[in-house]
Amino acid sequence: MPPRTPAGAPQRSEAARLADQLQAAGFTKRDIARIIDRDPSLVSQFYTRHKGAAFVPALTHVLAAVQSAGVTDATELAAIAAPHITRRTTSSGTRARVRTKAVLITPTGTGTGRAGAQAIASGAARLRPLIAEAARQGLRLAFTVRLAKTGYVHPSGSRTDSPGIRRDVVQRADHTEERSYGSAQTGGFDAREFASRTDHAGGDVTAAVHQWLVETGRIHPTAHIVHLEVRTWRSR
């Protein structure tokens, strides 16, 4: 049962009430932010500034999935929430713009794009324009993936996987590991190959990279990517 509001205290918004129930079920504010694909500061504003009305339908469906179906995986809950999240409108009735970092490829061909857990759940769509533009310009491409250590086929530092002992490998305290594939030194990959793979995966960049990693014997088919970074450059 959610805590009762003390007499005289401001009435909590519906979004805050739903967030309370999700926290009672074991989720943190950061978890809730990941599920609705927003910054954790917004969840805090459910309480301090009475924001979050637009997320009530999504949070209602998420809470139902948790309480009735026992769903606890944040990625699965994010997929449940996504269809019920609508963009806010301006006073004139048009859809408000979402502030995002522009994907930029410099004249030298250098470009970088990253996708965290929230974006991974939707196929890292923000990386697709970067890969498509890199392919159009005939650039080279490299990427870094992060997943559970047990998801990799080869041990860290294996020459079969990452080139060199411990090179391009970052181990994390949460038992995940980052590994980089391709670099300016090794020549990287043709961006056109990954653009084609992404197209065949229906625009899902995560799926395209995952498939390549499985095909080349680097990760297990059941491995789940939690972070993805793509880098581009122009070959000399």
Coordinates of N, CA and C in Angstrom, one line a residue, residues 7-211:
A7 N -1.5 15.2 6.5 CA -2.5 16.2 6.4 C -1.8 17.6 6.2
G8 N -2.3 18.3 5.2 CA -1.7 19.6 4.9 C -0.6 19.6 3.9
A9 N -0.1 18.3 3.6 CA 0.9 18.2 2.6 C 0.3 18.4 1.2
P10 N 1.1 18.9 0.2 CA 0.6 19.0 -1.2 C 0.2 17.7 -1.7
Q11 N -0.9 17.6 -2.5 CA -1.4 16.4 -3.1 C -0.4 16.0 -4.2
R12 N 0.0 14.7 -4.1 CA 0.9 14.2 -5.1 C 0.2 14.0 -6.5
S13 N 1.0 14.2 -7.6 CA 0.4 14.0 -8.9 C 0.2 12.5 -9.1
E14 N -0.5 12.1 -10.2 CA -0.8 10.7 -10.5 C 0.6 10.1 -10.9
A15 N 1.4 10.8 -11.6 CA 2.7 10.2 -12.0 C 3.6 9.9 -10.8
A16 N 3.5 10.8 -9.8 CA 4.3 10.5 -8.5 C 3.7 9.3 -7.8
R17 N 2.4 9.2 -7.8 CA 1.7 8.1 -7.1 C 2.1 6.8 -7.7
L18 N 2.2 6.8 -9.1 CA 2.6 5.5 -9.8 C 4.0 5.2 -9.6
A19 N 4.8 6.3 -9.5 CA 6.3 6.1 -9.3 C 6.5 5.6 -7.9
D20 N 5.7 6.0 -6.9 CA 5.8 5.5 -5.5 C 5.5 4.0 -5.5
Q21 N 4.5 3.5 -6.3 CA 4.2 2.1 -6.3 C 5.3 1.3 -7.0
L22 N 5.9 1.9 -8.0 CA 7.0 1.1 -8.7 C 8.2 1.1 -7.7
Q23 N 8.4 2.1 -7.0 CA 9.5 2.1 -6.0 C 9.2 1.1 -4.9
A24 N 8.0 1.0 -4.5 CA 7.6 0.0 -3.5 C 7.8 -1.4 -4.0
A25 N 7.8 -1.6 -5.4 CA 8.0 -2.9 -6.0 C 9.5 -3.2 -6.2
G26 N 10.3 -2.2 -5.8 CA 11.8 -2.5 -5.9 C 12.5 -1.7 -7.0
F27 N 11.8 -0.8 -7.7 CA 12.5 0.0 -8.7 C 13.0 1.3 -8.1
T28 N 14.1 1.8 -8.7 CA 14.6 3.1 -8.2 C 14.1 4.2 -9.2
K29 N 14.3 5.4 -8.9 CA 13.9 6.5 -9.8 C 14.7 6.4 -11.1
R30 N 15.9 6.0 -11.0 CA 16.8 5.8 -12.2 C 16.2 4.7 -13.0
D31 N 15.7 3.6 -12.4 CA 15.1 2.5 -13.2 C 13.8 3.1 -13.9
I32 N 13.0 3.8 -13.2 CA 11.8 4.4 -13.8 C 12.1 5.3 -15.0
A33 N 13.2 6.1 -14.8 CA 13.6 7.0 -15.9 C 14.1 6.2 -17.1
R34 N 14.8 5.1 -16.9 CA 15.2 4.2 -18.0 C 14.0 3.6 -18.7
I35 N 13.0 3.2 -17.9 CA 11.8 2.6 -18.5 C 11.0 3.6 -19.4
I36 N 10.9 4.8 -19.0 CA 10.2 5.8 -19.8 C 11.2 6.6 -20.8
D37 N 12.4 6.2 -20.8 CA 13.4 6.8 -21.7 C 13.6 8.3 -21.5
R38 N 13.7 8.7 -20.2 CA 14.0 10.1 -19.9 C 15.0 10.2 -18.8
D39 N 15.5 11.4 -18.5 CA 16.5 11.6 -17.6 C 15.9 11.4 -16.1
P40 N 16.7 10.9 -15.2 CA 16.2 10.7 -13.8 C 15.7 12.0 -13.2
S41 N 16.3 13.1 -13.6 CA 15.8 14.4 -13.0 C 14.3 14.6 -13.2
L42 N 13.8 14.1 -14.4 CA 12.4 14.3 -14.7 C 11.5 13.6 -13.7
V43 N 12.0 12.4 -13.3 CA 11.2 11.6 -12.3 C 11.1 12.3 -11.0
S44 N 12.2 12.9 -10.6 CA 12.3 13.7 -9.4 C 11.3 14.9 -9.5
Q45 N 11.1 15.4 -10.7 CA 10.2 16.5 -10.9 C 8.7 16.1 -10.8
F46 N 8.4 14.8 -10.8 CA 7.1 14.3 -10.6 C 6.6 14.8 -9.2
Y47 N 7.6 14.9 -8.3 CA 7.3 15.2 -6.9 C 7.5 16.7 -6.6
T48 N 8.5 17.3 -7.2 CA 8.8 18.7 -6.9 C 8.1 19.7 -7.7
R49 N 7.8 19.3 -9.0 CA 7.1 20.3 -9.9 C 5.8 19.7 -10.5
H50 N 5.4 18.6 -10.0 CA 4.1 18.0 -10.4 C 4.1 17.7 -11.9
K51 N 5.3 17.4 -12.5 CA 5.4 17.0 -13.9 C 5.0 15.5 -14.0
G52 N 4.9 15.1 -15.3 CA 4.7 13.6 -15.6 C 3.4 13.2 -16.0
A53 N 2.5 14.2 -16.2 CA 1.1 13.8 -16.7 C 1.1 13.0 -18.0
A54 N 2.1 13.3 -18.9 CA 2.1 12.7 -20.2 C 2.6 11.2 -20.0
F55 N 3.2 10.9 -18.9 CA 3.7 9.5 -18.7 C 2.8 8.6 -17.9
V56 N 1.6 9.1 -17.5 CA 0.7 8.3 -16.7 C 0.2 7.1 -17.4
P57 N -0.2 7.2 -18.7 CA -0.6 5.9 -19.4 C 0.5 4.9 -19.4
A58 N 1.7 5.3 -19.7 CA 2.8 4.4 -19.8 C 3.1 3.8 -18.4
L59 N 3.2 4.6 -17.4 CA 3.4 4.1 -16.1 C 2.3 3.2 -15.6
T60 N 1.1 3.4 -16.0 CA 0.0 2.6 -15.6 C 0.2 1.2 -16.2
H61 N 0.5 1.1 -17.5 CA 0.7 -0.2 -18.1 C 2.0 -0.9 -17.5
V62 N 3.0 -0.1 -17.2 CA 4.2 -0.7 -16.6 C 3.9 -1.3 -15.2
L63 N 3.1 -0.6 -14.4 CA 2.8 -1.1 -13.1 C 1.9 -2.3 -13.2
A64 N 1.0 -2.3 -14.2 CA 0.1 -3.5 -14.3 C 1.0 -4.7 -14.7
A65 N 2.0 -4.5 -15.6 CA 2.9 -5.6 -16.0 C 3.7 -6.1 -14.8
V66 N 4.1 -5.2 -13.9 CA 4.8 -5.6 -12.7 C 4.0 -6.4 -11.8
Q67 N 2.8 -5.8 -11.5 CA 1.9 -6.4 -10.5 C 1.2 -7.7 -10.9
S68 N 0.7 -7.7 -12.2 CA -0.1 -8.8 -12.6 C 0.7 -9.9 -13.3
A69 N 1.8 -9.5 -14.0 CA 2.6 -10.5 -14.8 C 3.9 -10.8 -14.2
G70 N 4.3 -10.0 -13.2 CA 5.6 -10.2 -12.5 C 6.8 -9.8 -13.4
V71 N 6.6 -8.9 -14.3 CA 7.7 -8.5 -15.2 C 8.6 -7.6 -14.4
T72 N 9.9 -7.8 -14.4 CA 10.9 -7.0 -13.6 C 12.0 -6.5 -14.5
D73 N 12.2 -7.0 -15.7 CA 13.3 -6.6 -16.6 C 13.0 -5.2 -17.1
A74 N 13.9 -4.2 -16.9 CA 13.7 -2.8 -17.3 C 13.6 -2.7 -18.8
T75 N 14.3 -3.5 -19.6 CA 14.2 -3.4 -21.0 C 12.8 -3.8 -21.5
E76 N 12.3 -4.9 -20.9 CA 11.0 -5.4 -21.3 C 9.9 -4.4 -20.9
L77 N 10.1 -3.8 -19.7 CA 9.1 -2.8 -19.3 C 9.2 -1.5 -20.2
A78 N 10.4 -1.2 -20.6 CA 10.5 0.0 -21.5 C 9.8 -0.3 -22.8
A79 N 9.8 -1.5 -23.3 CA 9.1 -1.9 -24.5 C 7.6 -1.8 -24.3
I80 N 7.2 -2.1 -23.1 CA 5.7 -2.0 -22.8 C 5.3 -0.5 -22.7
A81 N 6.2 0.3 -22.1 CA 5.9 1.7 -21.9 C 5.9 2.5 -23.2
A82 N 6.8 2.2 -24.1 CA 7.1 3.0 -25.3 C 5.8 3.4 -26.1
P83 N 4.9 2.4 -26.4 CA 3.7 2.8 -27.3 C 2.8 3.8 -26.6
H84 N 2.9 3.9 -25.3 CA 2.0 4.8 -24.5 C 2.6 6.1 -24.1
I85 N 3.8 6.5 -24.7 CA 4.4 7.7 -24.4 C 4.2 8.6 -25.6
T86 N 3.6 9.8 -25.4 CA 3.3 10.7 -26.5 C 4.1 12.0 -26.2
R87 N 4.5 12.6 -27.3 CA 5.3 13.9 -27.2 C 4.3 15.0 -26.8
R88 N 4.8 15.9 -25.9 CA 4.0 17.0 -25.5 C 3.8 18.0 -26.6
T89 N 2.8 18.8 -26.5 CA 2.5 19.8 -27.5 C 2.8 21.2 -27.0
T90 N 3.0 22.1 -27.9 CA 3.2 23.5 -27.6 C 1.8 24.2 -27.4
S91 N 1.8 25.5 -27.1 CA 0.6 26.2 -26.9 C -0.2 26.3 -28.2
S92 N 0.5 26.2 -29.3 CA -0.2 26.3 -30.6 C -0.7 24.9 -31.1
G93 N -0.4 23.9 -30.3 CA -0.9 22.6 -30.6 C 0.0 21.7 -31.4
T94 N 1.2 22.2 -31.8 CA 2.2 21.4 -32.5 C 3.0 20.6 -31.6
R95 N 3.6 19.5 -32.1 CA 4.4 18.7 -31.2 C 5.7 19.4 -30.8
A96 N 6.0 19.4 -29.6 CA 7.2 20.0 -29.0 C 8.5 19.3 -29.5
R97 N 9.5 20.0 -29.7 CA 10.8 19.4 -30.1 C 11.4 18.8 -28.8
V98 N 12.1 17.7 -29.1 CA 12.9 17.0 -28.0 C 14.3 17.5 -28.2
R99 N 14.9 18.0 -27.1 CA 16.3 18.4 -27.2 C 17.2 17.3 -27.2
T100 N 17.9 17.1 -28.3 CA 18.9 16.0 -28.5 C 20.2 16.6 -29.0
K101 N 21.2 15.8 -28.8 CA 22.5 16.2 -29.4 C 22.6 15.8 -30.9
A102 N 23.0 16.8 -31.7 CA 23.0 16.5 -33.1 C 24.1 15.5 -33.4
V103 N 23.8 14.7 -34.4 CA 24.9 13.8 -34.9 C 25.7 14.5 -35.9
L104 N 27.0 14.6 -35.7 CA 27.8 15.4 -36.6 C 29.0 14.6 -37.1
I105 N 29.2 14.7 -38.4 CA 30.4 14.2 -39.0 C 31.2 15.4 -39.6
T106 N 32.4 15.5 -39.1 CA 33.2 16.7 -39.4 C 33.7 16.5 -40.9
P107 N 34.3 17.6 -41.4 CA 34.9 17.5 -42.8 C 35.9 16.5 -42.9
T108 N 36.6 16.1 -41.8 CA 37.6 15.0 -41.9 C 37.0 13.7 -41.8
G109 N 35.7 13.6 -41.6 CA 35.0 12.3 -41.5 C 34.8 11.8 -40.1
T110 N 35.3 12.6 -39.1 CA 35.2 12.1 -37.7 C 33.8 12.3 -37.2
G111 N 33.2 11.3 -36.6 CA 31.9 11.3 -36.0 C 31.8 10.3 -34.9
T112 N 31.0 10.6 -33.9 CA 30.8 9.7 -32.8 C 29.3 9.7 -32.4
G113 N 28.8 8.5 -32.1 CA 27.4 8.4 -31.6 C 27.4 7.3 -30.5
R114 N 26.6 7.6 -29.5 CA 26.5 6.6 -28.4 C 25.0 6.3 -28.1
A115 N 24.8 5.1 -27.7 CA 23.4 4.7 -27.2 C 23.5 3.9 -25.9
G116 N 22.8 4.4 -24.9 CA 22.8 3.7 -23.6 C 21.7 2.8 -23.5
A117 N 21.4 2.3 -22.3 CA 20.3 1.3 -22.1 C 19.0 1.7 -22.7
Q118 N 18.6 3.0 -22.5 CA 17.2 3.4 -22.9 C 17.1 3.3 -24.4
A119 N 18.2 3.8 -25.1 CA 18.1 3.8 -26.6 C 18.3 2.4 -27.2
I120 N 19.1 1.6 -26.5 CA 19.3 0.2 -26.9 C 18.0 -0.5 -27.0
A121 N 17.1 -0.2 -26.1 CA 15.8 -0.9 -26.0 C 15.0 -0.6 -27.3
S122 N 15.2 0.5 -27.9 CA 14.5 0.9 -29.2 C 15.4 0.7 -30.4
G123 N 16.4 -0.1 -30.3 CA 17.2 -0.4 -31.5 C 18.3 0.6 -31.8
A124 N 18.6 1.5 -30.8 CA 19.7 2.5 -31.0 C 19.5 3.3 -32.3
A125 N 18.2 3.7 -32.5 CA 17.8 4.4 -33.7 C 18.6 5.7 -33.9
R126 N 19.0 6.3 -32.9 CA 19.8 7.6 -33.0 C 21.1 7.4 -33.7
L127 N 21.6 6.2 -33.8 CA 22.9 5.9 -34.5 C 22.7 5.7 -36.0
R128 N 21.5 5.4 -36.4 CA 21.3 5.0 -37.8 C 21.7 6.2 -38.7
P129 N 21.3 7.4 -38.5 CA 21.7 8.5 -39.4 C 23.2 8.6 -39.5
L130 N 23.9 8.4 -38.4 CA 25.4 8.5 -38.4 C 26.0 7.5 -39.3
I131 N 25.5 6.2 -39.2 CA 26.0 5.1 -40.0 C 25.6 5.4 -41.5
A132 N 24.4 5.8 -41.7 CA 24.0 6.1 -43.1 C 24.8 7.2 -43.8
E133 N 25.1 8.2 -43.1 CA 25.9 9.3 -43.6 C 27.3 8.9 -43.8
A134 N 27.8 8.1 -42.9 CA 29.2 7.5 -43.0 C 29.3 6.6 -44.3
A135 N 28.2 5.8 -44.5 CA 28.2 5.0 -45.7 C 28.2 5.9 -47.0
R136 N 27.4 6.9 -47.0 CA 27.2 7.8 -48.1 C 28.6 8.4 -48.5
Q137 N 29.4 8.8 -47.4 CA 30.7 9.4 -47.6 C 31.8 8.4 -47.8
G138 N 31.5 7.1 -47.7 CA 32.5 6.1 -47.9 C 33.5 6.1 -46.8
L139 N 33.1 6.3 -45.5 CA 34.0 6.4 -44.4 C 34.2 5.0 -43.8
R140 N 35.2 5.0 -42.9 CA 35.5 3.8 -42.1 C 34.8 3.9 -40.8
L141 N 34.6 2.7 -40.2 CA 33.7 2.7 -39.0 C 34.3 1.7 -38.0
A142 N 34.2 2.1 -36.7 CA 34.5 1.2 -35.6 C 33.5 1.3 -34.5
F143 N 33.4 0.4 -33.6 CA 32.4 0.4 -32.6 C 32.8 -0.2 -31.3
T144 N 32.3 0.2 -30.2 CA 32.5 -0.4 -28.9 C 31.2 -0.9 -28.3
V145 N 31.2 -2.1 -27.8 CA 30.0 -2.7 -27.2 C 30.3 -3.0 -25.7
R146 N 29.2 -3.0 -25.0 CA 29.3 -3.3 -23.5 C 28.3 -4.3 -23.2
L147 N 28.7 -5.5 -22.6 CA 27.7 -6.5 -22.2 C 28.3 -7.3 -21.1
A148 N 27.5 -8.2 -20.5 CA 28.0 -9.0 -19.4 C 29.2 -9.8 -19.9
K149 N 30.2 -10.0 -19.0 CA 31.4 -10.7 -19.3 C 31.1 -12.1 -19.8
T150 N 30.1 -12.7 -19.2 CA 29.7 -14.1 -19.6 C 29.1 -14.1 -21.1
G151 N 28.8 -13.0 -21.6 CA 28.2 -12.9 -23.0 C 29.3 -13.1 -24.1
Y152 N 30.5 -12.9 -23.7 CA 31.6 -13.0 -24.7 C 32.0 -14.5 -24.8
V153 N 32.4 -14.9 -26.1 CA 32.9 -16.2 -26.3 C 34.3 -16.4 -25.9
H154 N 35.2 -15.4 -26.1 CA 36.6 -15.5 -25.8 C 36.9 -14.6 -24.6
P155 N 37.9 -15.0 -23.8 CA 38.3 -14.3 -22.7 C 38.9 -12.9 -23.0
S156 N 38.8 -11.9 -22.1 CA 39.3 -10.6 -22.4 C 40.8 -10.6 -22.8
G157 N 41.1 -9.9 -23.8 CA 42.5 -9.8 -24.3 C 42.9 -10.9 -25.3
S158 N 41.9 -11.7 -25.6 CA 42.2 -12.8 -26.6 C 42.5 -12.2 -28.0
R159 N 43.5 -12.7 -28.6 CA 43.9 -12.2 -29.9 C 42.8 -12.6 -31.0
T160 N 42.0 -13.6 -30.6 CA 41.0 -14.0 -31.5 C 39.8 -13.0 -31.6
D161 N 39.7 -12.3 -30.5 CA 38.6 -11.3 -30.4 C 39.2 -9.9 -30.5
S162 N 39.6 -9.3 -29.4 CA 40.2 -8.0 -29.4 C 41.7 -8.1 -29.7
P163 N 42.2 -7.2 -30.5 CA 43.6 -7.3 -30.8 C 44.5 -6.9 -29.7
G164 N 45.3 -7.9 -29.2 CA 46.3 -7.6 -28.2 C 45.8 -7.9 -26.8
I165 N 46.7 -8.1 -25.9 CA 46.4 -8.4 -24.5 C 45.8 -7.2 -23.8
R166 N 44.5 -7.3 -23.4 CA 43.8 -6.3 -22.6 C 43.6 -5.0 -23.4
R167 N 44.1 -4.9 -24.6 CA 44.0 -3.7 -25.4 C 42.5 -3.5 -25.8
D168 N 42.0 -2.4 -25.8 CA 40.6 -2.1 -26.2 C 39.6 -2.8 -25.3
V169 N 39.9 -3.2 -24.1 CA 39.0 -3.9 -23.2 C 38.9 -3.1 -21.9
V170 N 37.6 -2.8 -21.5 CA 37.4 -2.1 -20.2 C 36.5 -2.9 -19.4
Q171 N 36.9 -3.3 -18.2 CA 36.1 -4.1 -17.3 C 35.4 -3.2 -16.3
R172 N 34.1 -3.5 -16.0 CA 33.3 -2.6 -15.1 C 33.0 -3.4 -13.8
A173 N 32.7 -2.6 -12.8 CA 32.4 -3.2 -11.5 C 31.1 -4.0 -11.5
D174 N 30.2 -3.7 -12.5 CA 28.9 -4.4 -12.5 C 29.0 -5.7 -13.3
H175 N 30.2 -6.2 -13.5 CA 30.4 -7.5 -14.2 C 30.1 -7.4 -15.7
T176 N 30.1 -6.2 -16.2 CA 30.0 -6.0 -17.7 C 31.4 -5.7 -18.2
E177 N 31.6 -5.7 -19.5 CA 32.9 -5.5 -20.1 C 32.7 -4.8 -21.4
E178 N 33.5 -3.7 -21.7 CA 33.5 -3.0 -22.9 C 34.6 -3.6 -23.8
R179 N 34.3 -3.8 -25.1 CA 35.3 -4.2 -26.0 C 35.1 -3.4 -27.3
S180 N 36.2 -3.0 -27.9 CA 36.2 -2.2 -29.1 C 36.6 -3.0 -30.3
Y181 N 36.0 -2.8 -31.4 CA 36.2 -3.5 -32.6 C 36.5 -2.5 -33.7
G182 N 37.7 -2.6 -34.3 CA 38.1 -1.7 -35.4 C 38.7 -0.4 -34.8
S183 N 39.7 0.1 -35.6 CA 40.3 1.4 -35.2 C 41.0 1.9 -36.4
A184 N 41.5 3.2 -36.3 CA 42.2 3.8 -37.4 C 43.5 3.0 -37.7
Q185 N 44.1 2.4 -36.6 CA 45.3 1.6 -36.8 C 45.1 0.3 -37.5
T186 N 44.0 -0.3 -37.3 CA 43.7 -1.6 -37.9 C 42.9 -1.5 -39.2
G187 N 42.4 -0.2 -39.5 CA 41.7 0.0 -40.7 C 40.2 0.1 -40.6
G188 N 39.7 -0.5 -39.5 CA 38.2 -0.5 -39.2 C 37.4 -1.2 -40.2
F189 N 36.1 -0.9 -40.3 CA 35.2 -1.5 -41.2 C 34.6 -0.5 -42.2
D190 N 34.2 -1.1 -43.3 CA 33.5 -0.2 -44.3 C 32.1 0.1 -43.8
A191 N 31.8 1.4 -43.6 CA 30.5 1.8 -43.1 C 29.4 1.4 -43.9
R192 N 29.6 1.2 -45.2 CA 28.6 0.7 -46.1 C 28.1 -0.7 -45.7
E193 N 29.0 -1.5 -45.2 CA 28.6 -2.9 -44.8 C 27.6 -2.8 -43.6
F194 N 27.9 -2.0 -42.7 CA 27.0 -1.9 -41.5 C 25.8 -1.1 -41.8
A195 N 25.8 -0.2 -42.8 CA 24.6 0.5 -43.2 C 23.7 -0.6 -43.8
S196 N 24.2 -1.5 -44.6 CA 23.4 -2.5 -45.3 C 22.9 -3.5 -44.2
R197 N 23.7 -3.8 -43.3 CA 23.2 -4.7 -42.2 C 22.1 -4.1 -41.4
T198 N 22.2 -2.8 -41.1 CA 21.2 -2.1 -40.4 C 19.9 -2.0 -41.2
D199 N 20.0 -1.8 -42.5 CA 18.8 -1.8 -43.3 C 18.1 -3.2 -43.3
H200 N 18.9 -4.2 -43.4 CA 18.3 -5.6 -43.4 C 17.7 -5.9 -42.0
A201 N 18.2 -5.2 -41.0 CA 17.6 -5.4 -39.6 C 16.4 -4.5 -39.4
G202 N 15.9 -3.9 -40.4 CA 14.8 -3.0 -40.2 C 15.1 -1.7 -39.5
G203 N 16.4 -1.2 -39.6 CA 16.8 0.0 -39.0 C 17.3 -0.2 -37.6
D204 N 17.3 -1.4 -37.1 CA 17.7 -1.7 -35.7 C 19.3 -1.9 -35.7
V205 N 20.0 -0.8 -35.2 CA 21.4 -0.8 -35.2 C 21.9 -1.8 -34.2
T206 N 21.3 -1.9 -33.1 CA 21.7 -2.9 -32.1 C 21.7 -4.3 -32.6
A207 N 20.6 -4.6 -33.3 CA 20.4 -6.0 -33.9 C 21.5 -6.3 -34.9
A208 N 21.8 -5.3 -35.7 CA 22.8 -5.4 -36.8 C 24.2 -5.7 -36.2
V209 N 24.5 -5.0 -35.2 CA 25.8 -5.2 -34.5 C 25.9 -6.5 -33.8
H210 N 24.8 -6.8 -33.1 CA 24.7 -8.1 -32.4 C 24.8 -9.3 -33.4
Q211 N 24.2 -9.2 -34.5 CA 24.3 -10.2 -35.5 C 25.7 -10.4 -36.0

